[in-house]
Amino acid sequence: MKIALLEPIGVPAGVIEKHAKKLTAMGHEFVSYDTKTTDPKELAARSAGCEIVMIANNPYPAAVVESTDTLKMLSVAFTGIDHVAADACRERGVMICNAAGYSNQTVAELIIGMAVDAMRKVVKADGIVRAGGTSAGIGGREICGRTVGIIGLGRIGLMTAKLFLAFGAKVIAYNRSENEEAKALGIEYKSLEEVLSTSDIVSLNLPLNAQTRGFLSGERIALMRPDTVFINCARGPIVDNAALAEALNTDRLGYACVDVYDMEPPLPSDYPLLHAKNTLLTPHQAFISEEAMLRRAEIVFGNVYAYLEGKPVNVCK
């Protein structure tokens, strides 16, 4: 069986070599590529003859899926699969397995870091010191005692909630279903409108799919208070980012911390959030840490081994 890793997955070469040797010893052909590509023709060429293909977060379009009759399984080194032509895979009987869980801690920690910066003005304070200034007027607010609203209480949302609880915050949440562990922690489920309108900090933690695309519209953004801190480390297209920028620039929203956008960085110079005030922007890095990348590699190769044994895991429906 031919197996290919189509792009780097952020781990030392020795990690890939370890798995390459194991797969080769099992009698399979394994090839890996150390460069990324979004060119469908190149992706098709790299996928040619493969029964198993491994990718990270670069798009894998329908044209590539349809270019080969050998592909049986796609192991995605990412939690979300919105960048994969899932419908084309289903039509051709290609199983998709993801790496859910690898970045829960890493994403949650960045959300906390963003919240601390937004409340205590850490980045702004750094600039003040470098410009010869003092702490006069810098102030800030504590997270302890504040109400934090989590929109989407899945694994990452729950981890985020636990960290906020450790700070002494009150956590409320909006989710389609309720989690007994969350309720045992004292997390209260509320309507979306109540979460948006009563939270001091709002963290968006939904997956991107047909139901959540454009979910946080301008109308819903307007429900947040003028002093609310909004954090998005989920997916950019869930939010109307033009409306978000307008709310910030007209002082109808206090602060926004954003790691994800309508496209992958680099962003075009006219992108609204680049020119919005009271923002902290990061280049889609929430999922990246040394530990997370190593966990991801073990999961994505583990998906391959499980499939080869006829006991697939992490199968996306």
JSON list of N, CA, C and O in Angstrom, two decimals, residues 1-4 28 47-53 68-74 94-95 307-308:
[
{"chain": "A", "resi": 1, "resn": "MET", "atom": "N", "xyz": [0.84, -1.19, 0.00]},
{"chain": "A", "resi": 1, "resn": "MET", "atom": "CA", "xyz": [0.00, 0.00, 0.00]},
{"chain": "A", "resi": 1, "resn": "MET", "atom": "C", "xyz": [0.89, 1.25, 0.00]},
{"chain": "A", "resi": 1, "resn": "MET", "atom": "O", "xyz": [1.87, 1.31, 0.73]},
{"chain": "A", "resi": 2, "resn": "LYS", "atom": "N", "xyz": [0.52, 2.24, -0.79]},
{"chain": "A", "resi": 2, "resn": "LYS", "atom": "CA", "xyz": [1.27, 3.48, -0.85]},
{"chain": "A", "resi": 2, "resn": "LYS", "atom": "C", "xyz": [0.62, 4.52, 0.06]},
{"chain": "A", "resi": 2, "resn": "LYS", "atom": "O", "xyz": [-0.59, 4.76, -0.01]},
{"chain": "A", "resi": 3, "resn": "ILE", "atom": "N", "xyz": [1.44, 5.12, 0.90]},
{"chain": "A", "resi": 3, "resn": "ILE", "atom": "CA", "xyz": [0.99, 6.11, 1.87]},
{"chain": "A", "resi": 3, "resn": "ILE", "atom": "C", "xyz": [1.84, 7.36, 1.70]},
{"chain": "A", "resi": 3, "resn": "ILE", "atom": "O", "xyz": [3.07, 7.27, 1.60]},
{"chain": "A", "resi": 4, "resn": "ALA", "atom": "N", "xyz": [1.20, 8.53, 1.67]},
{"chain": "A", "resi": 4, "resn": "ALA", "atom": "CA", "xyz": [1.96, 9.77, 1.46]},
{"chain": "A", "resi": 4, "resn": "ALA", "atom": "C", "xyz": [1.55, 10.84, 2.47]},
{"chain": "A", "resi": 4, "resn": "ALA", "atom": "O", "xyz": [0.35, 11.03, 2.74]},
{"chain": "A", "resi": 28, "resn": "HIS", "atom": "N", "xyz": [4.72, -1.45, 3.59]},
{"chain": "A", "resi": 28, "resn": "HIS", "atom": "CA", "xyz": [4.08, -0.37, 2.84]},
{"chain": "A", "resi": 28, "resn": "HIS", "atom": "C", "xyz": [5.11, 0.59, 2.26]},
{"chain": "A", "resi": 28, "resn": "HIS", "atom": "O", "xyz": [6.22, 0.72, 2.79]},
{"chain": "A", "resi": 47, "resn": "SER", "atom": "N", "xyz": [-0.59, 12.75, -4.67]},
{"chain": "A", "resi": 47, "resn": "SER", "atom": "CA", "xyz": [-1.56, 11.74, -4.21]},
{"chain": "A", "resi": 47, "resn": "SER", "atom": "C", "xyz": [-1.65, 10.54, -5.14]},
{"chain": "A", "resi": 47, "resn": "SER", "atom": "O", "xyz": [-2.27, 9.52, -4.77]},
{"chain": "A", "resi": 48, "resn": "ALA", "atom": "N", "xyz": [-1.08, 10.65, -6.31]},
{"chain": "A", "resi": 48, "resn": "ALA", "atom": "CA", "xyz": [-1.24, 9.61, -7.34]},
{"chain": "A", "resi": 48, "resn": "ALA", "atom": "C", "xyz": [-0.78, 8.24, -6.82]},
{"chain": "A", "resi": 48, "resn": "ALA", "atom": "O", "xyz": [0.30, 8.10, -6.27]},
{"chain": "A", "resi": 49, "resn": "GLY", "atom": "N", "xyz": [-1.65, 7.25, -6.99]},
{"chain": "A", "resi": 49, "resn": "GLY", "atom": "CA", "xyz": [-1.33, 5.89, -6.61]},
{"chain": "A", "resi": 49, "resn": "GLY", "atom": "C", "xyz": [-1.44, 5.59, -5.13]},
{"chain": "A", "resi": 49, "resn": "GLY", "atom": "O", "xyz": [-1.22, 4.45, -4.70]},
{"chain": "A", "resi": 50, "resn": "CYS", "atom": "N", "xyz": [-1.79, 6.60, -4.34]},
{"chain": "A", "resi": 50, "resn": "CYS", "atom": "CA", "xyz": [-1.86, 6.41, -2.88]},
{"chain": "A", "resi": 50, "resn": "CYS", "atom": "C", "xyz": [-3.22, 5.87, -2.45]},
{"chain": "A", "resi": 50, "resn": "CYS", "atom": "O", "xyz": [-4.26, 6.30, -2.95]},
{"chain": "A", "resi": 51, "resn": "GLU", "atom": "N", "xyz": [-3.20, 4.96, -1.50]},
{"chain": "A", "resi": 51, "resn": "GLU", "atom": "CA", "xyz": [-4.44, 4.52, -0.87]},
{"chain": "A", "resi": 51, "resn": "GLU", "atom": "C", "xyz": [-4.70, 5.32, 0.40]},
{"chain": "A", "resi": 51, "resn": "GLU", "atom": "O", "xyz": [-5.85, 5.47, 0.81]},
{"chain": "A", "resi": 52, "resn": "ILE", "atom": "N", "xyz": [-3.64, 5.82, 1.02]},
{"chain": "A", "resi": 52, "resn": "ILE", "atom": "CA", "xyz": [-3.77, 6.66, 2.20]},
{"chain": "A", "resi": 52, "resn": "ILE", "atom": "C", "xyz": [-2.97, 7.94, 1.99]},
{"chain": "A", "resi": 52, "resn": "ILE", "atom": "O", "xyz": [-1.80, 7.89, 1.59]},
{"chain": "A", "resi": 53, "resn": "VAL", "atom": "N", "xyz": [-3.62, 9.06, 2.24]},
{"chain": "A", "resi": 53, "resn": "VAL", "atom": "CA", "xyz": [-2.97, 10.37, 2.13]},
{"chain": "A", "resi": 53, "resn": "VAL", "atom": "C", "xyz": [-3.11, 11.09, 3.46]},
{"chain": "A", "resi": 53, "resn": "VAL", "atom": "O", "xyz": [-4.17, 11.06, 4.09]},
{"chain": "A", "resi": 68, "resn": "THR", "atom": "N", "xyz": [-7.94, 10.60, -8.47]},
{"chain": "A", "resi": 68, "resn": "THR", "atom": "CA", "xyz": [-7.37, 9.28, -8.22]},
{"chain": "A", "resi": 68, "resn": "THR", "atom": "C", "xyz": [-8.45, 8.26, -7.89]},
{"chain": "A", "resi": 68, "resn": "THR", "atom": "O", "xyz": [-9.44, 8.59, -7.22]},
{"chain": "A", "resi": 69, "resn": "ASP", "atom": "N", "xyz": [-8.26, 7.05, -8.37]},
{"chain": "A", "resi": 69, "resn": "ASP", "atom": "CA", "xyz": [-9.20, 5.95, -8.07]},
{"chain": "A", "resi": 69, "resn": "ASP", "atom": "C", "xyz": [-8.67, 5.08, -6.95]},
{"chain": "A", "resi": 69, "resn": "ASP", "atom": "O", "xyz": [-9.33, 4.12, -6.53]},
{"chain": "A", "resi": 70, "resn": "THR", "atom": "N", "xyz": [-7.47, 5.40, -6.44]},
{"chain": "A", "resi": 70, "resn": "THR", "atom": "CA", "xyz": [-6.86, 4.53, -5.43]},
{"chain": "A", "resi": 70, "resn": "THR", "atom": "C", "xyz": [-7.11, 4.99, -4.00]},
{"chain": "A", "resi": 70, "resn": "THR", "atom": "O", "xyz": [-7.00, 4.20, -3.06]},
{"chain": "A", "resi": 71, "resn": "LEU", "atom": "N", "xyz": [-7.42, 6.27, -3.82]},
{"chain": "A", "resi": 71, "resn": "LEU", "atom": "CA", "xyz": [-7.52, 6.84, -2.48]},
{"chain": "A", "resi": 71, "resn": "LEU", "atom": "C", "xyz": [-8.66, 6.20, -1.68]},
{"chain": "A", "resi": 71, "resn": "LEU", "atom": "O", "xyz": [-9.80, 6.15, -2.12]},
{"chain": "A", "resi": 72, "resn": "LYS", "atom": "N", "xyz": [-8.32, 5.72, -0.48]},
{"chain": "A", "resi": 72, "resn": "LYS", "atom": "CA", "xyz": [-9.30, 5.08, 0.39]},
{"chain": "A", "resi": 72, "resn": "LYS", "atom": "C", "xyz": [-9.45, 5.79, 1.73]},
{"chain": "A", "resi": 72, "resn": "LYS", "atom": "O", "xyz": [-10.49, 5.70, 2.37]},
{"chain": "A", "resi": 73, "resn": "MET", "atom": "N", "xyz": [-8.39, 6.47, 2.16]},
{"chain": "A", "resi": 73, "resn": "MET", "atom": "CA", "xyz": [-8.43, 7.06, 3.50]},
{"chain": "A", "resi": 73, "resn": "MET", "atom": "C", "xyz": [-7.60, 8.34, 3.52]},
{"chain": "A", "resi": 73, "resn": "MET", "atom": "O", "xyz": [-6.52, 8.41, 2.95]},
{"chain": "A", "resi": 74, "resn": "LEU", "atom": "N", "xyz": [-8.15, 9.35, 4.18]},
{"chain": "A", "resi": 74, "resn": "LEU", "atom": "CA", "xyz": [-7.48, 10.64, 4.32]},
{"chain": "A", "resi": 74, "resn": "LEU", "atom": "C", "xyz": [-7.31, 10.91, 5.81]},
{"chain": "A", "resi": 74, "resn": "LEU", "atom": "O", "xyz": [-8.28, 11.01, 6.56]},
{"chain": "A", "resi": 94, "resn": "VAL", "atom": "N", "xyz": [-14.19, 7.58, 0.37]},
{"chain": "A", "resi": 94, "resn": "VAL", "atom": "CA", "xyz": [-12.92, 7.87, 1.03]},
{"chain": "A", "resi": 94, "resn": "VAL", "atom": "C", "xyz": [-13.19, 8.23, 2.49]},
{"chain": "A", "resi": 94, "resn": "VAL", "atom": "O", "xyz": [-13.91, 9.18, 2.79]},
{"chain": "A", "resi": 95, "resn": "MET", "atom": "N", "xyz": [-12.62, 7.46, 3.40]},
{"chain": "A", "resi": 95, "resn": "MET", "atom": "CA", "xyz": [-12.77, 7.72, 4.83]},
{"chain": "A", "resi": 95, "resn": "MET", "atom": "C", "xyz": [-11.91, 8.92, 5.24]},
{"chain": "A", "resi": 95, "resn": "MET", "atom": "O", "xyz": [-10.76, 9.04, 4.81]},
{"chain": "A", "resi": 307, "resn": "TYR", "atom": "N", "xyz": [-6.34, 2.24, 10.79]},
{"chain": "A", "resi": 307, "resn": "TYR", "atom": "CA", "xyz": [-7.01, 1.90, 9.53]},
{"chain": "A", "resi": 307, "resn": "TYR", "atom": "C", "xyz": [-6.42, 0.63, 8.93]},
{"chain": "A", "resi": 307, "resn": "TYR", "atom": "O", "xyz": [-7.15, -0.26, 8.46]},
{"chain": "A", "resi": 308, "resn": "LEU", "atom": "N", "xyz": [-5.10, 0.54, 8.95]},
{"chain": "A", "resi": 308, "resn": "LEU", "atom": "CA", "xyz": [-4.43, -0.64, 8.40]},
{"chain": "A", "resi": 308, "resn": "LEU", "atom": "C", "xyz": [-4.80, -1.91, 9.16]},
{"chain": "A", "resi": 308, "resn": "LEU", "atom": "O", "xyz": [-4.82, -3.01, 8.59]}
]
